[in-house]
PDB file of C-alpha atoms in Angstrom:
ATOM      1  CA  MET M   1      74.000  14.279  36.027  1.00 46.00           C
ATOM      2  CA  ASP M   2      74.342  18.335  37.486  1.00 47.00           C
ATOM      3  CA  GLN M   3      77.059  19.304  35.648  1.00 47.00           C
ATOM      4  CA  LEU M   4      75.300  18.888  32.041  1.00 50.00           C
ATOM      5  CA  SER M   5      72.174  21.876  33.869  1.00 50.00           C
ATOM      6  CA  GLN M   6      75.463  24.446  34.701  1.00 53.00           C
ATOM      7  CA  PRO M   7      75.197  28.208  32.875  1.00 53.00           C
ATOM      8  CA  GLY M   8      76.945  27.334  29.204  1.00 52.00           C
ATOM      9  CA  ALA M   9      75.837  24.245  28.779  1.00 57.00           C
ATOM     10  CA  PRO M  10      73.640  23.896  25.617  1.00 58.00           C
ATOM     11  CA  THR M  11      70.170  24.405  25.973  1.00 65.00           C
ATOM     12  CA  PRO M  12      68.148  21.563  24.946  1.00 66.00           C
ATOM     13  CA  SER M  13      65.542  22.197  22.409  1.00 73.00           C
ATOM     14  CA  THR M  14      62.271  20.485  23.298  1.00 79.00           C
ATOM     15  CA  GLN M  15      61.528  19.122  26.712  1.00 83.00           C
ATOM     16  CA  PRO M  16      61.367  16.113  27.909  1.00 89.00           C
ATOM     17  CA  LYS M  17      58.249  13.532  27.950  1.00 89.00           C
ATOM     18  CA  ASN M  18      57.022  14.417  31.019  1.00 91.00           C
ATOM     19  CA  TRP M  19      53.901  11.269  30.241  1.00 92.00           C
ATOM     20  CA  LEU M  20      50.844  13.697  31.562  1.00 93.00           C
ATOM     21  CA  VAL M  21      47.948  11.983  29.807  1.00 91.00           C
ATOM     22  CA  GLU M  22      49.618   8.302  30.348  1.00 91.00           C
ATOM     23  CA  SER M  23      49.444   9.399  34.515  1.00 92.00           C
ATOM     24  CA  ILE M  24      46.006  10.304  34.087  1.00 92.00           C
ATOM     25  CA  LEU M  25      45.025   7.455  32.031  1.00 90.00           C
ATOM     26  CA  VAL M  26      46.702   5.146  34.587  1.00 90.00           C
ATOM     27  CA  THR M  27      44.928   6.575  37.491  1.00 90.00           C
ATOM     28  CA  ILE M  28      41.914   6.394  35.736  1.00 88.00           C
ATOM     29  CA  PHE M  29      41.559   3.382  34.993  1.00 82.00           C
ATOM     30  CA  CYS M  30      44.474   1.075  36.690  1.00 72.00           C
ATOM     31  CA  CYS M  31      43.442   2.682  40.026  1.00 61.00           C
ATOM     32  CA  LEU M  32      47.162   1.706  41.539  1.00 70.00           C
ATOM     33  CA  PRO M  33      48.973   5.301  43.705  1.00 81.00           C
ATOM     34  CA  PHE M  34      51.872   4.422  40.996  1.00 88.00           C
ATOM     35  CA  GLY M  35      50.152   7.035  38.269  1.00 90.00           C
ATOM     36  CA  ILE M  36      49.485   9.883  40.837  1.00 92.00           C
ATOM     37  CA  VAL M  37      53.844   9.090  41.397  1.00 93.00           C
ATOM     38  CA  GLY M  38      53.622  10.009  37.792  1.00 93.00           C
ATOM     39  CA  ILE M  39      51.824  12.293  38.045  1.00 94.00           C
ATOM     40  CA  ILE M  40      53.887  14.079  41.168  1.00 94.00           C
ATOM     41  CA  TYR M  41      56.937  13.267  38.486  1.00 94.00           C
ATOM     42  CA  ALA M  42      54.744  15.171  35.578  1.00 94.00           C
ATOM     43  CA  SER M  43      54.981  18.171  37.558  1.00 94.00           C
ATOM     44  CA  LYS M  44      58.858  17.983  38.706  1.00 94.00           C
ATOM     45  CA  VAL M  45      58.987  17.943  34.314  1.00 94.00           C
ATOM     46  CA  ASN M  46      57.191  20.617  33.766  1.00 93.00           C
ATOM     47  CA  SER M  47      59.206  23.145  36.573  1.00 94.00           C
ATOM     48  CA  GLU M  48      62.231  22.215  36.585  1.00 93.00           C
ATOM     49  CA  TRP M  49      62.237  22.392  32.610  1.00 93.00           C
ATOM     50  CA  ALA M  50      60.622  26.248  33.489  1.00 92.00           C
ATOM     51  CA  ALA M  51      63.878  26.451  35.875  1.00 92.00           C
ATOM     52  CA  GLY M  52      66.114  26.016  33.076  1.00 91.00           C
ATOM     53  CA  ARG M  53      67.630  22.592  34.584  1.00 93.00           C
ATOM     54  CA  PHE M  54      67.236  20.312  31.628  1.00 93.00           C
ATOM     55  CA  ALA M  55      69.354  17.798  33.643  1.00 93.00           C
ATOM     56  CA  GLU M  56      66.783  17.614  36.071  1.00 93.00           C
ATOM     57  CA  ALA M  57      63.639  18.168  33.791  1.00 94.00           C
ATOM     58  CA  GLU M  58      64.939  14.794  31.500  1.00 94.00           C
ATOM     59  CA  THR M  59      66.047  12.995  35.240  1.00 93.00           C
ATOM     60  CA  ALA M  60      61.896  13.336  36.166  1.00 94.00           C
ATOM     61  CA  SER M  61      60.949  12.737  32.908  1.00 95.00           C
ATOM     62  CA  LYS M  62      62.825   9.206  33.080  1.00 94.00           C
ATOM     63  CA  GLU M  63      61.163   8.205  36.936  1.00 93.00           C
ATOM     64  CA  ALA M  64      57.651   9.773  35.262  1.00 94.00           C
ATOM     65  CA  GLY M  65      57.740   6.925  32.033  1.00 94.00           C
ATOM     66  CA  LYS M  66      58.923   4.450  34.950  1.00 93.00           C
ATOM     67  CA  TRP M  67      56.454   4.705  37.247  1.00 92.00           C
ATOM     68  CA  THR M  68      54.176   4.967  35.017  1.00 92.00           C
ATOM     69  CA  LYS M  69      54.726   2.258  33.237  1.00 92.00           C
ATOM     70  CA  ILE M  70      54.955   0.201  36.298  1.00 92.00           C
ATOM     71  CA  GLY M  71      51.124   1.342  37.126  1.00 90.00           C
ATOM     72  CA  PHE M  72      50.210  -0.350  33.468  1.00 89.00           C
ATOM     73  CA  PHE M  73      51.773  -3.035  33.659  1.00 90.00           C
ATOM     74  CA  VAL M  74      50.688  -3.930  37.536  1.00 89.00           C
ATOM     75  CA  GLY M  75      46.929  -2.684  35.912  1.00 86.00           C
ATOM     76  CA  LEU M  76      47.235  -5.665  32.893  1.00 87.00           C
ATOM     77  CA  GLY M  77      49.197  -8.529  35.147  1.00 89.00           C
ATOM     78  CA  VAL M  78      45.750  -8.413  37.488  1.00 86.00           C
ATOM     79  CA  LEU M  79      44.051  -8.426  34.834  1.00 85.00           C
ATOM     80  CA  VAL M  80      44.993 -10.579  32.837  1.00 88.00           C
ATOM     81  CA  LEU M  81      45.761 -13.094  36.784  1.00 89.00           C
ATOM     82  CA  TYR M  82      42.083 -12.037  37.947  1.00 87.00           C
ATOM     83  CA  LEU M  83      40.511 -13.549  34.139  1.00 85.00           C
ATOM     84  CA  ILE M  84      42.636 -16.896  34.614  1.00 89.00           C
ATOM     85  CA  LEU M  85      40.880 -17.440  38.173  1.00 87.00           C
ATOM     86  CA  TYR M  86      37.381 -16.387  36.809  1.00 84.00           C
ATOM     87  CA  PHE M  87      37.760 -19.230  33.632  1.00 83.00           C
ATOM     88  CA  ILE M  88      39.465 -21.256  36.373  1.00 85.00           C
ATOM     89  CA  MET M  89      36.772 -21.195  38.411  1.00 81.00           C
ATOM     90  CA  GLY M  90      34.071 -21.104  35.614  1.00 77.00           C
ATOM     91  CA  VAL M  91      35.367 -24.285  34.617  1.00 76.00           C
ATOM     92  CA  ALA M  92      35.357 -26.541  37.863  1.00 75.00           C
ATOM     93  CA  LEU M  93      31.518 -24.943  38.442  1.00 72.00           C
ATOM     94  CA  PHE M  94      30.441 -25.971  35.387  1.00 69.00           C
ATOM     95  CA  SER M  95      32.103 -29.307  35.305  1.00 70.00           C
ATOM     96  CA  GLY M  96      31.043 -29.039  38.490  1.00 64.00           C
ATOM     97  CA  ALA M  97      27.901 -28.705  38.530  1.00 59.00           C
ATOM     98  CA  ALA M  98      27.575 -31.426  35.087  1.00 56.00           C
ATOM     99  CA  ARG M  99      28.483 -33.952  37.271  1.00 55.00           C
ATOM    100  CA  PHE M 100      26.066 -33.288  39.226  1.00 53.00           C
ATOM    101  CA  ASN M 101      23.319 -33.349  37.520  1.00 48.00           C
ATOM    102  CA  ASN M 102      24.844 -36.644  36.179  1.00 45.00           C
TER     103      ASN M 102
ATOM    104  CA  MET E   1      58.278  -2.500  14.340  1.00 58.00           C
ATOM    105  CA  ARG E   2      55.733   0.214  16.671  1.00 68.00           C
ATOM    106  CA  LEU E   3      53.991   0.246  14.010  1.00 75.00           C
ATOM    107  CA  THR E   4      52.790  -3.823  14.454  1.00 83.00           C
ATOM    108  CA  GLY E   5      52.877  -2.686  18.352  1.00 81.00           C
ATOM    109  CA  ASN E   6      50.403   0.483  17.478  1.00 83.00           C
ATOM    110  CA  PHE E   7      48.468  -1.609  15.925  1.00 89.00           C
ATOM    111  CA  ILE E   8      47.877  -4.941  17.998  1.00 88.00           C
ATOM    112  CA  ALA E   9      47.031  -1.222  20.893  1.00 84.00           C
ATOM    113  CA  LEU E  10      44.503  -0.562  18.555  1.00 89.00           C
ATOM    114  CA  ILE E  11      43.207  -4.294  18.712  1.00 91.00           C
ATOM    115  CA  VAL E  12      42.761  -4.264  21.886  1.00 86.00           C
ATOM    116  CA  PHE E  13      40.922  -1.186  22.830  1.00 87.00           C
ATOM    117  CA  ALA E  14      38.712  -1.942  20.031  1.00 92.00           C
ATOM    118  CA  ALA E  15      37.874  -5.304  21.143  1.00 91.00           C
ATOM    119  CA  ALA E  16      37.861  -3.719  24.984  1.00 88.00           C
ATOM    120  CA  ALA E  17      35.142  -0.833  23.612  1.00 91.00           C
ATOM    121  CA  VAL E  18      32.391  -3.390  22.374  1.00 93.00           C
ATOM    122  CA  ILE E  19      33.140  -5.840  25.548  1.00 91.00           C
ATOM    123  CA  TYR E  20      32.091  -2.379  27.287  1.00 90.00           C
ATOM    124  CA  PHE E  21      29.221  -1.243  24.915  1.00 92.00           C
ATOM    125  CA  ILE E  22      28.342  -5.243  25.059  1.00 91.00           C
ATOM    126  CA  PHE E  23      28.253  -5.822  28.571  1.00 90.00           C
ATOM    127  CA  ASN E  24      27.181  -3.540  32.247  1.00 89.00           C
ATOM    128  CA  PRO E  25      29.837  -4.463  34.300  1.00 89.00           C
ATOM    129  CA  ALA E  26      26.756  -2.658  37.264  1.00 87.00           C
ATOM    130  CA  VAL E  27      24.863  -6.126  36.506  1.00 86.00           C
ATOM    131  CA  THR E  28      27.630  -8.826  34.764  1.00 82.00           C
ATOM    132  CA  SER E  29      30.011 -10.671  37.408  1.00 76.00           C
ATOM    133  CA  PHE E  30      32.866 -10.779  35.133  1.00 81.00           C
ATOM    134  CA  PHE E  31      34.088  -7.490  35.685  1.00 86.00           C
ATOM    135  CA  PRO E  32      37.673  -7.501  38.332  1.00 85.00           C
ATOM    136  CA  ASN E  33      36.933  -5.352  40.781  1.00 84.00           C
ATOM    137  CA  CYS E  34      39.382  -2.941  41.919  1.00 85.00           C
ATOM    138  CA  PRO E  35      41.633  -3.924  43.367  1.00 83.00           C
ATOM    139  CA  PHE E  36      42.297  -0.786  46.423  1.00 86.00           C
ATOM    140  CA  TYR E  37      38.779  -1.275  47.393  1.00 89.00           C
ATOM    141  CA  SER E  38      38.655  -5.172  47.724  1.00 88.00           C
ATOM    142  CA  LEU E  39      41.368  -4.133  49.797  1.00 89.00           C
ATOM    143  CA  THR E  40      40.100  -1.220  51.819  1.00 92.00           C
ATOM    144  CA  GLY E  41      36.960  -0.787  51.880  1.00 92.00           C
ATOM    145  CA  PHE E  42      37.534   3.239  50.669  1.00 93.00           C
ATOM    146  CA  TYR E  43      36.965   4.507  47.119  1.00 93.00           C
ATOM    147  CA  CYS E  44      40.199   4.589  44.166  1.00 92.00           C
ATOM    148  CA  PRO E  45      39.624   7.810  41.973  1.00 93.00           C
ATOM    149  CA  GLY E  46      39.119   4.891  39.494  1.00 91.00           C
ATOM    150  CA  CYS E  47      36.075   2.864  40.867  1.00 93.00           C
ATOM    151  CA  GLY E  48      33.381   3.362  39.285  1.00 93.00           C
ATOM    152  CA  SER E  49      35.456   3.616  35.218  1.00 92.00           C
ATOM    153  CA  GLN E  50      34.560   0.357  34.109  1.00 91.00           C
ATOM    154  CA  ARG E  51      30.254   0.806  34.762  1.00 94.00           C
ATOM    155  CA  ALA E  52      31.213   5.072  33.666  1.00 94.00           C
ATOM    156  CA  ILE E  53      32.609   3.833  29.987  1.00 94.00           C
ATOM    157  CA  HIS E  54      29.601   1.290  29.961  1.00 95.00           C
ATOM    158  CA  GLN E  55      27.361   4.397  30.006  1.00 95.00           C
ATOM    159  CA  LEU E  56      29.663   6.930  28.126  1.00 95.00           C
ATOM    160  CA  LEU E  57      29.732   4.827  24.766  1.00 95.00           C
ATOM    161  CA  HIS E  58      26.015   4.561  25.175  1.00 95.00           C
ATOM    162  CA  GLY E  59      25.540   8.468  25.461  1.00 94.00           C
ATOM    163  CA  ASN E  60      24.554   8.989  29.263  1.00 94.00           C
ATOM    164  CA  ILE E  61      26.692  10.892  30.019  1.00 95.00           C
ATOM    165  CA  ILE E  62      24.923  11.815  32.849  1.00 96.00           C
ATOM    166  CA  ALA E  63      24.638   7.826  34.328  1.00 95.00           C
ATOM    167  CA  ALA E  64      28.726   8.347  32.951  1.00 95.00           C
ATOM    168  CA  SER E  65      29.139  11.592  36.186  1.00 95.00           C
ATOM    169  CA  GLY E  66      27.214   9.329  39.022  1.00 95.00           C
ATOM    170  CA  TYR E  67      29.696   5.837  38.797  1.00 95.00           C
ATOM    171  CA  ASN E  68      33.205   8.123  37.713  1.00 95.00           C
ATOM    172  CA  VAL E  69      32.910  11.787  37.269  1.00 96.00           C
ATOM    173  CA  LEU E  70      36.731  12.418  37.053  1.00 95.00           C
ATOM    174  CA  LEU E  71      36.454  10.273  33.824  1.00 94.00           C
ATOM    175  CA  VAL E  72      33.995  12.308  32.503  1.00 96.00           C
ATOM    176  CA  LEU E  73      35.818  15.889  33.112  1.00 95.00           C
ATOM    177  CA  SER E  74      38.999  14.528  32.023  1.00 94.00           C
ATOM    178  CA  LEU E  75      38.154  13.556  28.418  1.00 94.00           C
ATOM    179  CA  PRO E  76      38.109  17.560  27.525  1.00 94.00           C
ATOM    180  CA  VAL E  77      41.965  16.492  29.028  1.00 93.00           C
ATOM    181  CA  LEU E  78      42.554  13.769  26.654  1.00 92.00           C
ATOM    182  CA  LEU E  79      40.781  14.866  24.057  1.00 94.00           C
ATOM    183  CA  TYR E  80      43.744  18.729  23.908  1.00 94.00           C
ATOM    184  CA  ALA E  81      46.103  16.358  25.177  1.00 93.00           C
ATOM    185  CA  MET E  82      45.167  14.679  21.591  1.00 91.00           C
ATOM    186  CA  MET E  83      44.993  17.746  19.493  1.00 93.00           C
ATOM    187  CA  ALA E  84      47.590  19.180  20.784  1.00 92.00           C
ATOM    188  CA  THR E  85      50.231  15.780  19.393  1.00 89.00           C
ATOM    189  CA  VAL E  86      48.389  16.265  16.653  1.00 92.00           C
ATOM    190  CA  TYR E  87      49.420  20.303  16.015  1.00 93.00           C
ATOM    191  CA  LYS E  88      52.646  19.336  16.797  1.00 89.00           C
ATOM    192  CA  THR E  89      53.237  16.627  14.545  1.00 89.00           C
ATOM    193  CA  VAL E  90      52.002  17.986  11.858  1.00 92.00           C
ATOM    194  CA  LYS E  91      53.732  21.593  12.488  1.00 89.00           C
ATOM    195  CA  GLY E  92      56.864  20.116  15.005  1.00 86.00           C
ATOM    196  CA  THR E  93      56.148  22.301  18.272  1.00 85.00           C
ATOM    197  CA  TYR E  94      53.147  22.388  19.832  1.00 87.00           C
ATOM    198  CA  GLY E  95      52.862  26.936  19.559  1.00 86.00           C
ATOM    199  CA  LYS E  96      50.236  27.760  21.978  1.00 88.00           C
ATOM    200  CA  TRP E  97      49.074  24.125  22.810  1.00 90.00           C
ATOM    201  CA  ASP E  98      51.389  23.236  25.091  1.00 89.00           C
ATOM    202  CA  LEU E  99      49.063  23.548  28.870  1.00 92.00           C
ATOM    203  CA  ILE E 100      50.584  20.120  30.011  1.00 90.00           C
ATOM    204  CA  TYR E 101      53.865  21.392  29.215  1.00 90.00           C
ATOM    205  CA  LYS E 102      52.388  24.539  31.793  1.00 91.00           C
ATOM    206  CA  PRO E 103      54.767  24.050  35.000  1.00 91.00           C
ATOM    207  CA  TRP E 104      51.070  24.950  37.102  1.00 95.00           C
ATOM    208  CA  PHE E 105      48.560  22.381  35.159  1.00 94.00           C
ATOM    209  CA  PRO E 106      50.294  18.918  36.506  1.00 94.00           C
ATOM    210  CA  LYS E 107      49.501  20.922  39.449  1.00 94.00           C
ATOM    211  CA  ALA E 108      46.599  20.994  39.077  1.00 95.00           C
ATOM    212  CA  VAL E 109      46.095  17.818  38.056  1.00 94.00           C
ATOM    213  CA  LEU E 110      47.470  16.490  41.696  1.00 94.00           C
ATOM    214  CA  ILE E 111      45.198  18.451  43.376  1.00 96.00           C
ATOM    215  CA  VAL E 112      42.560  17.531  41.235  1.00 95.00           C
ATOM    216  CA  VAL E 113      42.560  13.788  41.531  1.00 94.00           C
ATOM    217  CA  LEU E 114      43.848  14.002  45.410  1.00 94.00           C
ATOM    218  CA  SER E 115      40.919  16.094  46.393  1.00 95.00           C
ATOM    219  CA  PHE E 116      38.427  14.085  44.464  1.00 95.00           C
ATOM    220  CA  TRP E 117      40.015  10.465  45.950  1.00 94.00           C
ATOM    221  CA  LEU E 118      39.511  12.494  49.328  1.00 95.00           C
ATOM    222  CA  LEU E 119      36.350  13.894  49.505  1.00 96.00           C
ATOM    223  CA  ARG E 120      34.510  11.420  47.505  1.00 96.00           C
ATOM    224  CA  ASN E 121      35.000   9.324  50.760  1.00 96.00           C
ATOM    225  CA  LEU E 122      32.859  10.930  52.834  1.00 96.00           C
ATOM    226  CA  PRO E 123      30.072   9.638  53.496  1.00 94.00           C
ATOM    227  CA  PHE E 124      28.098  12.653  53.559  1.00 93.00           C
ATOM    228  CA  TYR E 125      25.490  14.803  50.997  1.00 92.00           C
ATOM    229  CA  PRO E 126      26.700  16.162  48.951  1.00 93.00           C
ATOM    230  CA  PHE E 127      29.720  13.781  48.656  1.00 94.00           C
ATOM    231  CA  THR E 128      28.224  11.046  48.980  1.00 93.00           C
ATOM    232  CA  LEU E 129      27.107  12.727  45.301  1.00 93.00           C
ATOM    233  CA  LEU E 130      31.180  12.134  43.954  1.00 95.00           C
ATOM    234  CA  ALA E 131      30.991   8.641  45.221  1.00 94.00           C
ATOM    235  CA  PRO E 132      29.639   5.069  42.122  1.00 93.00           C
ATOM    236  CA  HIS E 133      26.417   5.579  42.358  1.00 92.00           C
ATOM    237  CA  ASN E 134      23.471   5.382  39.770  1.00 86.00           C
TER     238      ASN E 134
END
């Protein structure tokens, strides 16, 4: 890992994706701390890249992506579970009420 | 494959927009509450977003800001990021549209988000204006 960023190694031309926008979206819409971890790694991508540590920037990019995706899918999972429970309870209440009326 | 994924994402996005336009989460029960708020009793940086989106879709920026001002403030940033992506797709480089990739910018975002998280939980004026309210 370290060898890649030593002087003399070829300079990659484009900065790795920093996932900042996705992290912000996860933070604002998912209300989970994973988005904030994503923002921290986004910051690391930019600063490592600016310091010329390209391999470290690449690693930070992977971490940023990982935490942002975890946040997104945990949020999605919670939403799906919630909706399933909501409709199961709704159906149970509805059929319960129907029995009561009969 | 990628196109199919984008197409599905677009349909889900459009469906969500319709649902959030029609139903007001402030008065409808089937929208999920924030897990963080439910567990701790403290607001997270995203609390009020669903109610804010409903208001935004109806053009009420002031009401949306009352529920989550961070969401409203993030819109110009998201718009900028979209335009930067378009620029990069066309030109092959971000050129001057590289704010998202400046070392200071994510740090500033982090400070704003963490401050907002802390301050909106303070139970006295003027910070109560940051907590979700009508």
